Amino acid sequence: MSTPAPPAHADPRLAPVLEAQPAGITDNSEGMAYLERLPRRLVTTYLPLLVILVVLLFPFYWMALTAIKPDEQLIDMERFNPFWVVDPTFKHIHKLLFETQYPRWLWNTMYVSVAATALSLFASVLAAYACVRVRYRGAGWVGAAIFLAYLVPPSILFIPLATIVQAYGLFDSPIALILAYPTILIPFSTWLLMGYFKTIPYELEECALMDGASRWQILTKIILPLAFPGLISAGIFSLTLCWNEFIYALTFLSSTQNKTVPIAVVSEFVDGDVYKWGSLMAGALLGSLPLVILYSFFVEYYVSALTGAVKE
Amino acid sequence: MAHTALTQPAPVAVPTRSAWARLRASRGWAGFWFMLPTALILGLFLAYPLLKGIWLSFTNARIGRDGVFIGLENYAWLWDDDVFWLSVFNTCLYTVVASVVKFAVGLYLALLLNKNMPFKAIVRSIVLIPFVVPTVLSAIAFWWIFDSQFSIISWSLRHLGVIDGNIDFLGEPAMARACVIFANIWRGVPFIAITLLAGLQTVSPSLYEAATLDGASNWQIFSRITLPLLTPIIAVVMTFSVLFTFTDFQLIWAMTRGGPVNATHLMATLSYQRGILSGTLGEGAAIATAMVPFLLAAIGISWFGLQRRAWQAGESDR
């Protein structure tokens, strides 16, 4: 930060003095929340926060409620309060798991996501290490080019990619997705890992070089263990992106049994004009759960990946 | 810089080694091997398709048939196509409205989350859930919330006595646009809020304390300290946000498929409909290629516009 920090007046003895001042003078900005009284905080902080949280979470509540609601309650909104459910049923979920190919779609999504993530982590670890530590001629340019690749959106590429996938005989095959997804994942992971690699002291590497270690040994024995949190961040974020991906899967896959969850849920639960809302919502819920569970375990890594990549 | 100079390779200094040994020690060669997987994947599945897309847009290729070069015919055709221009309008409207609201709500939410409160960590991780859940799956939830017959919003408003009949959320052009924009905002706010929150936490509290002692008002503190210090990160976040909003496909496809009567078609969805569903690859590629200049302009506005603000505010470090 170029702005010189003014002398701090964070003397705890001043707190009661400030608090004793009239409301017009005391301030309520961040870091000094203790100056604010509860009723005021209720209105300025907790109430708006509650409203935003309710709006953000309502679709999930609605999804979960619909997934366990019997059909007659879904269509009869006058006799039953739609915001609640009497006699919840697991019929929709049971039907989803045993009468559709949903387990297969879940498996496809997982398999494609894990494979694409592994492939892109492998490539990005090597690329990031080369850009940060090998520093071959033109490394700076390559770094910039990888970042530019992040700015090329899939919605511009899917038509030519579809023709290429067709030409390679990969149409309707998960391999097409496993090869195409890394174009979204590698730029992100490389930038994230470059940040992590830069924080590892160069001396460690020099010592290893003196002892005759090869580049590959340095990377696997020294750098990777130290950059493990970065690896997890990149992995979790890549998995989320893959699970979320839609346009490539929609374009490259055609047969029902090869579909991924997002594609299948959109296309397979509509019978003519009759929407099977219960199954649809159960499908959406079940497709979201693995990610939410994964996210809740690694929330710290996920957030650091998200913010780290942007600050980089 | 001195560090770089020290570690620069000097192959001429060791002329006695064999060509193989020199090659093995060369940084350029090591760099080549390390970059190979990335270069192959990005070259084959990103750079090559990008060029091929531009080439396709000058041909009359269809699915299952290689096209011949027809010059600017696809573009001339699009120029006279009202649906194309409608999609351009929709894309711009969608991007501008959604980005502005996302920024405003995201910044507000970040400021709220930055305050001291119980269960801070839990609240922050809950906020991000809409961003973690696959867009299509939440779009389907919105589809159901906005259903013409069974919408919970219509039901609530009816029972509150605000309206008489059901609102046809996704059936009327203006309403459908508002609904998809709302869903986009809903999904985008958590990302912006959490990232700006990370930025807010790097601002030293002593700045706020000093300003408070000098008698600055809330608004002065926000506009003179928080906003200038946050500008670099705002520029990055908004550039990404604009980029992803402009090229959005899945939310529209899951909720409206461009309907009613093309009212919510974005350039990306129109490109899919013409290129893949109708099979006219050339025309679809032309629509996708036509996104590039708009995209560059949108990125330019969000990036340089915000960066210029940073310079004006005297922020020089980046």
XYZ file of C-alpha atoms in Angstrom:
630
model
C 0.000 0.000 0.000
C 1.436 3.333 -0.992
C -0.739 5.349 1.356
C 1.242 5.890 4.550
C -0.736 4.751 7.553
C -1.397 7.633 9.954
C -0.392 7.116 13.568
C -2.812 4.716 15.190
C -5.042 6.031 17.914
C -6.160 2.586 18.909
C -5.774 3.211 22.566
C -8.230 1.008 24.433
C -8.480 3.637 27.158
C -10.171 5.923 24.634
C -13.061 3.532 24.043
C -15.232 4.597 27.002
C -14.579 8.237 26.145
C -15.742 7.759 22.565
C -18.723 5.771 23.692
C -19.767 8.508 26.060
C -20.041 11.005 23.227
C -23.410 11.894 21.703
C -24.695 9.657 18.899
C -23.968 12.208 16.185
C -20.247 12.108 16.797
C -19.611 8.431 17.477
C -18.905 6.445 14.411
C -20.088 3.006 13.449
C -17.741 1.990 10.669
C -15.976 -1.355 10.422
C -13.641 -2.336 13.175
C -15.374 -0.026 15.612
C -18.652 -1.855 15.829
C -18.374 -1.896 19.604
C -19.338 1.760 19.525
C -22.733 0.933 18.139
C -25.724 0.215 20.328
C -27.825 -2.861 19.817
C -31.115 -1.345 18.546
C -29.257 0.638 15.937
C -27.228 -2.374 14.871
C -30.426 -4.394 14.540
C -31.709 -1.937 11.933
C -28.460 -1.124 10.115
C -26.809 -4.544 10.115
C -28.841 -7.540 11.189
C -32.113 -6.740 9.433
C -30.644 -6.087 5.955
C -28.336 -9.061 6.372
C -31.273 -11.282 7.292
C -33.259 -10.100 4.261
C -30.343 -10.799 1.902
C -29.691 -14.217 3.456
C -33.360 -15.189 3.132
C -33.409 -14.166 -0.536
C -30.133 -16.010 -1.200
C -31.278 -19.213 0.477
C -34.974 -19.279 -0.426
C -34.513 -21.104 -3.767
C -32.785 -23.951 -1.906
C -35.539 -24.139 0.676
C -38.052 -24.204 -2.145
C -36.083 -26.889 -3.967
C -35.869 -29.081 -0.871
C -39.524 -28.539 0.036
C -40.744 -29.424 -3.455
C -38.540 -32.508 -3.549
C -40.283 -34.028 -0.530
C -43.820 -32.749 -1.182
C -46.525 -35.182 -2.372
C -47.912 -34.326 -5.811
C -51.423 -33.439 -4.648
C -50.018 -30.785 -2.310
C -47.902 -29.368 -5.115
C -50.850 -28.571 -7.337
C -53.411 -27.736 -4.663
C -52.220 -24.469 -3.215
C -55.586 -23.511 -1.745
C -56.102 -26.378 0.690
C -52.442 -26.709 1.678
C -50.127 -23.897 2.725
C -47.471 -23.992 -0.004
C -44.723 -22.812 2.362
C -44.896 -25.991 4.374
C -45.320 -29.698 3.797
C -47.611 -32.203 5.511
C -46.716 -35.901 5.199
C -43.373 -35.464 3.418
C -42.639 -38.212 0.938
C -39.445 -39.672 -0.451
C -41.297 -40.850 -3.540
C -39.670 -38.318 -5.863
C -36.189 -39.110 -4.631
C -36.843 -42.849 -4.744
C -38.157 -42.538 -8.281
C -35.140 -40.481 -9.251
C -32.654 -42.995 -7.920
C -34.347 -46.208 -9.021
C -36.473 -45.407 -12.064
C -34.240 -42.981 -13.934
C -30.592 -43.047 -14.896
C -29.801 -40.439 -12.263
C -27.057 -42.471 -10.492
C -25.418 -42.903 -13.867
C -25.564 -39.149 -14.550
C -24.095 -38.422 -11.127
C -21.324 -40.910 -11.849
C -20.645 -39.314 -15.258
C -20.417 -35.859 -13.726
C -18.101 -37.037 -10.994
C -15.876 -39.032 -13.315
C -15.527 -36.207 -15.847
C -14.922 -33.599 -13.124
C -12.283 -35.626 -11.305
C -10.448 -36.581 -14.502
C -10.488 -33.034 -15.907
C -9.371 -31.626 -12.550
C -6.508 -34.114 -12.268
C -5.370 -33.406 -15.804
C -5.453 -29.654 -15.345
C -3.747 -29.778 -11.939
C -0.927 -31.803 -13.468
C -0.530 -29.355 -16.353
C -0.875 -26.235 -14.224
C 1.597 -27.354 -11.562
C 4.224 -27.817 -14.268
C 3.329 -24.568 -16.033
C 3.198 -22.522 -12.842
C 6.517 -23.930 -11.622
C 8.118 -23.198 -14.994
C 6.811 -19.636 -15.079
C 7.811 -18.825 -11.502
C 11.032 -20.767 -10.969
C 12.536 -22.062 -14.211
C 12.209 -18.612 -15.756
C 13.014 -19.643 -19.262
C 13.167 -16.953 -21.924
C 9.694 -15.482 -22.519
C 8.200 -16.811 -19.267
C 6.577 -13.463 -18.641
C 4.838 -13.514 -21.985
C 3.649 -17.059 -21.472
C 2.230 -16.091 -18.079
C 0.306 -13.229 -19.661
C -0.939 -15.496 -22.452
C -2.253 -18.017 -19.913
C -4.095 -15.244 -18.144
C -5.598 -14.080 -21.458
C -6.803 -17.636 -22.021
C -8.928 -17.218 -18.898
C -10.764 -14.371 -20.648
C -11.876 -16.523 -23.604
C -15.393 -17.687 -22.739
C -16.766 -21.142 -23.673
C -19.778 -19.578 -25.372
C -17.477 -18.320 -28.150
C -15.668 -21.644 -28.533
C -18.397 -24.277 -28.439
C -19.257 -24.291 -32.171
C -15.700 -24.737 -33.520
C -14.955 -27.135 -30.650
C -17.988 -29.202 -31.616
C -16.625 -29.589 -35.148
C -13.183 -30.494 -33.792
C -14.630 -33.027 -31.350
C -16.614 -34.524 -34.222
C -13.523 -34.685 -36.419
C -11.534 -36.510 -33.718
C -14.374 -39.020 -33.294
C -14.970 -37.921 -29.701
C -18.588 -36.848 -30.112
C -20.898 -38.135 -27.341
C -17.896 -39.307 -25.333
C -16.826 -38.114 -21.879
C -13.257 -37.873 -23.202
C -14.304 -34.772 -25.162
C -15.323 -33.059 -21.922
C -12.225 -34.238 -20.057
C -10.078 -32.631 -22.759
C -12.149 -29.473 -23.185
C -12.695 -28.570 -19.506
C -8.981 -27.999 -18.770
C -9.087 -24.977 -21.095
C -11.288 -23.345 -18.454
C -9.424 -24.793 -15.456
C -5.736 -24.476 -16.402
C -5.555 -20.674 -16.664
C -7.206 -20.280 -13.289
C -5.190 -22.987 -11.521
C -1.911 -21.815 -13.024
C -2.407 -18.288 -11.755
C -3.429 -19.498 -8.352
C -0.453 -21.852 -8.055
C 1.984 -19.219 -9.319
C 0.962 -17.114 -6.345
C 1.593 -19.997 -3.953
C 4.923 -20.963 -5.519
C 6.182 -17.389 -5.257
C 5.813 -17.496 -1.486
C 8.199 -20.466 -1.150
C 11.708 -19.247 -0.303
C 14.160 -19.600 -3.145
C 16.933 -20.677 -0.760
C 15.261 -24.044 -0.218
C 15.500 -24.737 -3.897
C 19.088 -23.523 -4.188
C 20.173 -25.906 -1.433
C 18.532 -28.785 -3.246
C 20.182 -27.792 -6.530
C 23.555 -27.748 -4.756
C 22.893 -31.257 -3.492
C 22.326 -32.319 -7.088
C 18.569 -32.614 -7.148
C 16.873 -32.432 -10.523
C 14.075 -29.980 -11.321
C 11.566 -32.777 -11.104
C 12.808 -33.854 -7.672
C 12.702 -30.271 -6.435
C 9.149 -29.910 -7.657
C 7.801 -33.137 -6.166
C 9.826 -33.279 -2.935
C 10.030 -29.612 -1.941
C 7.634 -27.346 -3.768
C 4.490 -29.460 -3.895
C 4.370 -30.408 -0.192
C 4.816 -26.750 0.717
C 2.202 -25.564 -1.766
C -0.314 -28.229 -0.724
C -3.002 -25.733 0.414
C -2.784 -24.093 -3.002
C -3.186 -27.460 -4.647
C -6.329 -28.169 -2.628
C -7.742 -24.704 -3.405
C -7.169 -25.157 -7.109
C -8.599 -28.677 -7.002
C -11.790 -27.752 -5.162
C -12.396 -24.751 -7.370
C -11.766 -26.782 -10.532
C -14.177 -29.502 -9.397
C -16.866 -26.884 -8.803
C -16.318 -25.359 -12.231
C -16.543 -28.768 -13.934
C -19.685 -29.755 -12.066
C -21.192 -26.453 -13.109
C -20.204 -26.560 -16.766
C -23.121 -26.635 -19.143
C -22.568 -25.470 -22.704
C -19.812 -27.936 -23.662
C -21.695 -30.869 -22.145
C -24.883 -29.784 -23.910
C -23.094 -29.538 -27.256
C -20.835 -32.597 -27.093
C -23.124 -35.199 -25.517
C -26.248 -36.640 -27.075
C -27.199 -40.037 -25.655
C -29.126 -40.193 -22.394
C -26.730 -42.475 -20.576
C -23.719 -40.242 -21.254
C -25.207 -37.023 -19.924
C -23.980 -35.072 -16.920
C -26.364 -34.007 -14.157
C -26.926 -30.380 -15.281
C -27.764 -31.453 -18.836
C -29.879 -34.434 -17.857
C -31.960 -32.550 -15.309
C -32.817 -29.866 -17.868
C -33.692 -32.249 -20.679
C -34.940 -35.542 -19.217
C -37.659 -34.581 -16.771
C -40.057 -32.850 -19.104
C -42.812 -35.035 -20.569
C -44.313 -32.926 -23.314
C -45.961 -30.094 -21.442
C -46.105 -31.877 -18.102
C -43.276 -30.883 -15.819
C -42.488 -33.380 -13.093
C -41.736 -30.701 -10.548
C -41.103 -33.134 -7.697
C -38.524 -35.151 -9.618
C -37.013 -32.023 -11.160
C -36.436 -30.421 -7.783
C -35.194 -33.692 -6.284
C -32.752 -33.928 -9.195
C -31.567 -30.358 -8.706
C -31.193 -30.900 -4.969
C -29.269 -34.150 -5.288
C -27.032 -32.666 -7.963
C -26.179 -29.722 -5.704
C -25.587 -31.687 -2.503
C -22.174 -33.233 -3.339
C -20.768 -29.788 -4.111
C -22.267 -28.181 -1.024
C -20.878 -30.974 1.174
C -17.446 -30.696 -0.434
C -17.602 -26.934 -0.100
C -18.537 -27.060 3.576
C -15.461 -29.182 4.327
C -13.071 -26.958 2.397
C -14.731 -23.581 2.734
C -11.498 -21.873 3.832
C -9.588 -23.171 0.823
C -12.438 -22.337 -1.512
C -12.691 -18.737 -0.348
C -8.930 -18.259 -0.436
C -8.880 -19.632 -3.987
C -11.677 -17.322 -5.025
C -10.190 -14.185 -3.529
C -6.555 -15.123 -4.128
C -7.090 -15.587 -7.842
C -8.745 -12.215 -8.159
C -6.137 -10.340 -6.136
C -3.276 -11.952 -8.017
C 16.175 -7.474 -10.692
C 19.674 -8.268 -9.450
C 18.373 -11.679 -8.584
C 17.281 -12.286 -12.158
C 20.661 -11.211 -13.498
C 22.440 -13.631 -11.213
C 20.390 -16.606 -12.304
C 20.457 -15.883 -16.037
C 21.893 -18.810 -18.010
C 25.321 -18.336 -19.534
C 25.806 -21.282 -21.908
C 28.950 -19.802 -23.525
C 30.766 -20.013 -20.213
C 30.832 -23.832 -20.309
C 31.968 -24.720 -23.849
C 33.556 -28.012 -22.823
C 30.283 -29.777 -22.034
C 28.660 -31.958 -24.650
C 25.663 -30.744 -26.597
C 23.441 -33.145 -24.658
C 24.651 -31.871 -21.274
C 24.157 -28.290 -22.373
C 20.673 -29.086 -23.569
C 19.870 -30.771 -20.263
C 21.071 -27.782 -18.282
C 19.314 -25.252 -20.476
C 16.492 -23.350 -18.866
C 14.736 -22.922 -22.157
C 14.659 -26.666 -22.675
C 13.430 -27.343 -19.112
C 10.815 -24.644 -19.602
C 9.727 -26.285 -22.815
C 9.076 -29.648 -21.146
C 7.299 -28.082 -18.198
C 5.053 -26.026 -20.460
C 4.284 -28.836 -22.881
C 1.049 -30.258 -21.357
C -0.468 -26.798 -20.870
C 0.605 -25.640 -24.314
C -0.848 -28.744 -25.965
C -4.221 -28.505 -24.229
C -4.617 -24.749 -24.590
C -3.352 -24.850 -28.167
C -5.553 -27.694 -29.354
C -8.732 -26.860 -27.457
C -8.556 -23.092 -27.072
C -6.341 -21.263 -29.562
C -7.094 -23.525 -32.506
C -10.908 -23.471 -31.968
C -10.767 -19.694 -31.577
C -9.185 -19.327 -35.017
C -11.361 -22.046 -36.468
C -14.463 -20.248 -35.173
C -13.441 -17.092 -36.997
C -12.801 -19.126 -40.160
C -16.179 -20.906 -39.834
C -17.943 -17.573 -39.617
C -16.776 -16.858 -43.190
C -18.131 -20.170 -44.518
C -21.524 -21.708 -45.078
C -20.683 -24.824 -43.054
C -23.550 -26.880 -41.743
C -23.562 -29.831 -39.378
C -22.170 -32.792 -41.311
C -20.962 -30.675 -44.218
C -17.767 -28.696 -44.601
C -18.480 -25.188 -45.804
C -16.954 -23.142 -48.555
C -15.670 -19.606 -48.116
C -18.474 -17.098 -48.633
C -16.811 -13.939 -47.355
C -18.917 -11.635 -45.246
C -22.249 -13.137 -46.269
C -23.075 -14.438 -42.775
C -22.394 -11.035 -41.292
C -24.393 -9.243 -43.980
C -27.246 -11.623 -43.282
C -27.032 -10.936 -39.540
C -26.891 -7.191 -40.160
C -30.434 -7.354 -41.608
C -31.676 -9.796 -38.993
C -33.942 -8.230 -36.370
C -33.605 -11.191 -34.023
C -29.831 -10.796 -34.020
C -30.071 -7.113 -33.113
C -32.655 -7.974 -30.458
C -30.170 -10.425 -28.970
C -27.464 -7.743 -29.013
C -29.820 -5.380 -27.216
C -30.783 -8.078 -24.714
C -27.152 -8.980 -24.049
C -26.204 -5.357 -23.399
C -29.254 -4.738 -21.213
C -28.649 -7.960 -19.298
C -24.968 -7.172 -18.753
C -25.392 -3.537 -17.747
C -28.368 -3.955 -15.405
C -27.138 -7.161 -13.794
C -23.558 -5.892 -13.337
C -24.609 -2.580 -11.804
C -27.046 -4.181 -9.364
C -24.644 -7.015 -8.545
C -21.952 -4.494 -7.729
C -24.217 -2.347 -5.562
C -25.702 -5.267 -3.607
C -22.364 -7.091 -3.447
C -20.565 -4.063 -2.008
C -23.370 -3.473 0.484
C -23.309 -7.121 1.552
C -19.520 -7.010 1.884
C -19.777 -3.962 4.158
C -22.417 -5.729 6.261
C -20.332 -8.897 6.530
C -17.275 -6.884 7.485
C -18.950 -5.761 10.688
C -18.296 -7.482 13.921
C -21.043 -9.951 14.737
C -21.634 -13.367 16.254
C -21.337 -16.421 13.952
C -19.413 -14.308 11.436
C -17.624 -17.256 9.834
C -20.809 -19.294 9.395
C -22.745 -16.402 7.884
C -19.920 -15.749 5.426
C -19.762 -19.335 4.267
C -23.553 -19.542 3.875
C -23.519 -16.457 1.663
C -21.363 -18.212 -0.909
C -23.661 -21.220 -1.401
C -25.592 -19.791 -4.403
C -22.221 -19.452 -6.134
C -21.179 -23.026 -5.358
C -24.359 -24.746 -6.525
C -24.410 -25.400 -10.294
C -26.111 -22.523 -12.092
C -28.476 -24.728 -14.049
C -29.790 -26.426 -10.949
C -30.560 -23.137 -9.246
C -32.005 -21.821 -12.514
C -34.443 -24.732 -12.400
C -35.475 -23.712 -8.907
C -36.149 -20.234 -10.276
C -38.081 -21.738 -13.152
C -40.377 -23.339 -10.618
C -40.566 -20.184 -8.459
C -41.540 -18.207 -11.593
C -43.987 -20.837 -12.883
C -47.050 -19.305 -14.538
C -49.591 -21.327 -12.515
C -47.905 -22.439 -9.322
C -45.575 -19.538 -8.608
C -45.085 -18.985 -4.919
C -44.674 -15.267 -5.598
C -48.052 -15.037 -7.339
C -49.593 -17.031 -4.511
C -48.139 -14.758 -1.843
C -49.126 -11.562 -3.624
C -52.632 -12.944 -4.216
C -53.050 -13.775 -0.562
C -51.773 -10.359 0.439
C -54.436 -8.893 -1.833
C -51.954 -7.097 -4.112
C -52.968 -8.852 -7.331
C -56.021 -10.769 -8.545
C -54.687 -13.249 -11.088
C -51.371 -15.055 -11.470
C -48.410 -13.213 -12.924
C -47.043 -14.851 -16.061
C -43.429 -14.332 -15.063
C -41.622 -16.042 -17.921
C -44.392 -15.549 -20.495
C -44.263 -11.792 -21.040
C -41.168 -10.248 -22.642
C -40.466 -7.488 -20.128
C -41.262 -9.677 -17.136
C -39.162 -12.553 -18.482
C -36.186 -10.217 -18.934
C -36.560 -8.959 -15.390
C -36.737 -12.535 -14.076
C -33.584 -13.788 -15.795
C -31.728 -10.638 -14.738
C -32.878 -11.217 -11.170
C -31.646 -14.819 -11.250
C -28.280 -13.676 -12.609
C -27.943 -11.079 -9.860
C -28.905 -13.662 -7.250
C -26.128 -15.931 -8.415
C -23.466 -13.244 -8.912
C -23.789 -11.275 -5.666
C -22.040 -13.829 -3.387
C -18.886 -13.892 -5.536
C -18.617 -10.107 -5.566
C -19.456 -9.787 -1.871
C -16.908 -12.353 -0.685
C -14.141 -10.972 -2.900
C -14.776 -7.373 -1.861
C -14.919 -8.554 1.750
C -11.419 -9.972 1.340
C -10.375 -6.571 -0.002
C -12.052 -4.742 2.878
C -10.158 -6.820 5.398
C -6.851 -5.587 4.046
C -7.781 -1.977 4.897
C -6.074 -1.054 8.128
C -8.528 -0.207 10.950
C -6.175 2.558 12.076
C -7.193 4.551 8.982
C -10.809 4.425 10.108
C -9.899 5.281 13.676
C -7.867 8.276 12.575
C -10.656 9.480 10.309
C -13.187 9.100 13.105
C -11.050 11.131 15.474
C -10.743 13.805 12.794
C -14.549 13.966 12.736
C -15.235 12.340 9.372
C -18.808 11.242 8.681
C -19.752 7.696 7.691
C -20.119 8.726 4.099
C -16.770 10.525 4.075
C -15.056 7.492 5.529
C -16.634 5.274 2.899
C -15.941 7.511 -0.096
C -12.488 8.800 0.909
C -10.962 5.689 2.481
C -12.845 2.485 1.711
C -13.696 3.076 -1.937
C -10.262 4.342 -3.133
C -8.421 1.541 -1.354
C -10.844 -1.004 -2.777
C -10.750 0.282 -6.374
C -8.077 -2.098 -7.749
C -9.941 -5.166 -6.521
C -13.263 -3.712 -7.703
C -11.764 -3.326 -11.178
C -10.726 -6.979 -11.294
C -13.972 -8.342 -9.853
C -16.188 -6.248 -12.082
C -14.173 -7.160 -15.169
C -14.746 -10.846 -14.446
C -18.365 -10.225 -13.557
C -19.038 -8.326 -16.791
C -17.218 -10.973 -18.817
C -19.220 -13.860 -17.377
C -22.521 -11.990 -17.506
C -21.997 -10.976 -21.113
C -21.253 -14.525 -22.240
C -23.855 -16.199 -20.029
C -25.645 -19.109 -21.580
C -26.823 -21.656 -19.084
C -29.095 -19.509 -16.957
C -31.089 -18.338 -19.976
C -31.136 -21.778 -21.539
C -32.461 -23.418 -18.398
C -35.082 -20.749 -17.664
C -36.487 -19.507 -20.973
C -34.464 -20.908 -23.933
C -34.548 -17.372 -25.340
C -38.325 -17.093 -25.220
C -40.962 -15.710 -25.105
C -40.694 -14.662 -28.777
C -36.889 -14.239 -28.546
C -37.307 -11.664 -25.800
C -34.554 -13.131 -23.624
C -32.198 -14.414 -26.315
C -28.626 -13.461 -25.560
C -25.992 -13.624 -28.294
C -24.685 -16.870 -26.788
C -28.092 -18.583 -26.771
C -28.900 -17.369 -30.287
C -25.543 -18.682 -31.448
C -26.371 -22.101 -29.965
C -29.833 -22.131 -31.494
C -28.647 -21.164 -34.977
C -25.342 -23.019 -34.937
C -26.208 -26.308 -33.244
C -29.989 -26.730 -33.182
C -30.621 -25.372 -36.694
C -27.317 -26.804 -37.872
C -26.030 -23.648 -39.587
C -22.557 -23.734 -38.057
C -21.314 -20.802 -40.123
C -24.047 -18.457 -38.972
C -23.719 -19.591 -35.360
C -19.977 -19.017 -35.496
C -20.581 -15.562 -36.956
C -22.810 -14.658 -34.002
C -20.182 -15.970 -31.578
C -17.436 -14.049 -33.383
C -19.605 -10.924 -33.335
C -19.529 -11.173 -29.539
C -15.771 -10.534 -29.491
C -15.786 -6.771 -30.203
C -18.666 -6.216 -27.786
C -16.860 -8.341 -25.242
C -13.615 -6.389 -25.613
C -15.552 -3.133 -25.239
C -17.337 -4.413 -22.127
C -14.091 -5.595 -20.551
C -12.379 -2.358 -21.544
C -15.052 -0.214 -19.948
C -15.045 -2.113 -16.671
C -11.268 -2.453 -16.473
C -9.950 0.890 -17.719
C -12.912 2.863 -16.432
C -12.298 1.627 -12.926
C -8.525 1.835 -13.206
C -8.756 5.463 -14.240
C -10.765 6.142 -11.128
C -7.953 4.535 -9.184
C -5.380 6.897 -10.674
C -7.573 9.906 -10.026
C -7.894 8.850 -6.441
C -4.110 8.829 -6.198
C -3.808 5.061 -5.935
C -0.604 4.136 -7.692
C 0.256 0.646 -6.522
C -0.923 -2.283 -8.581
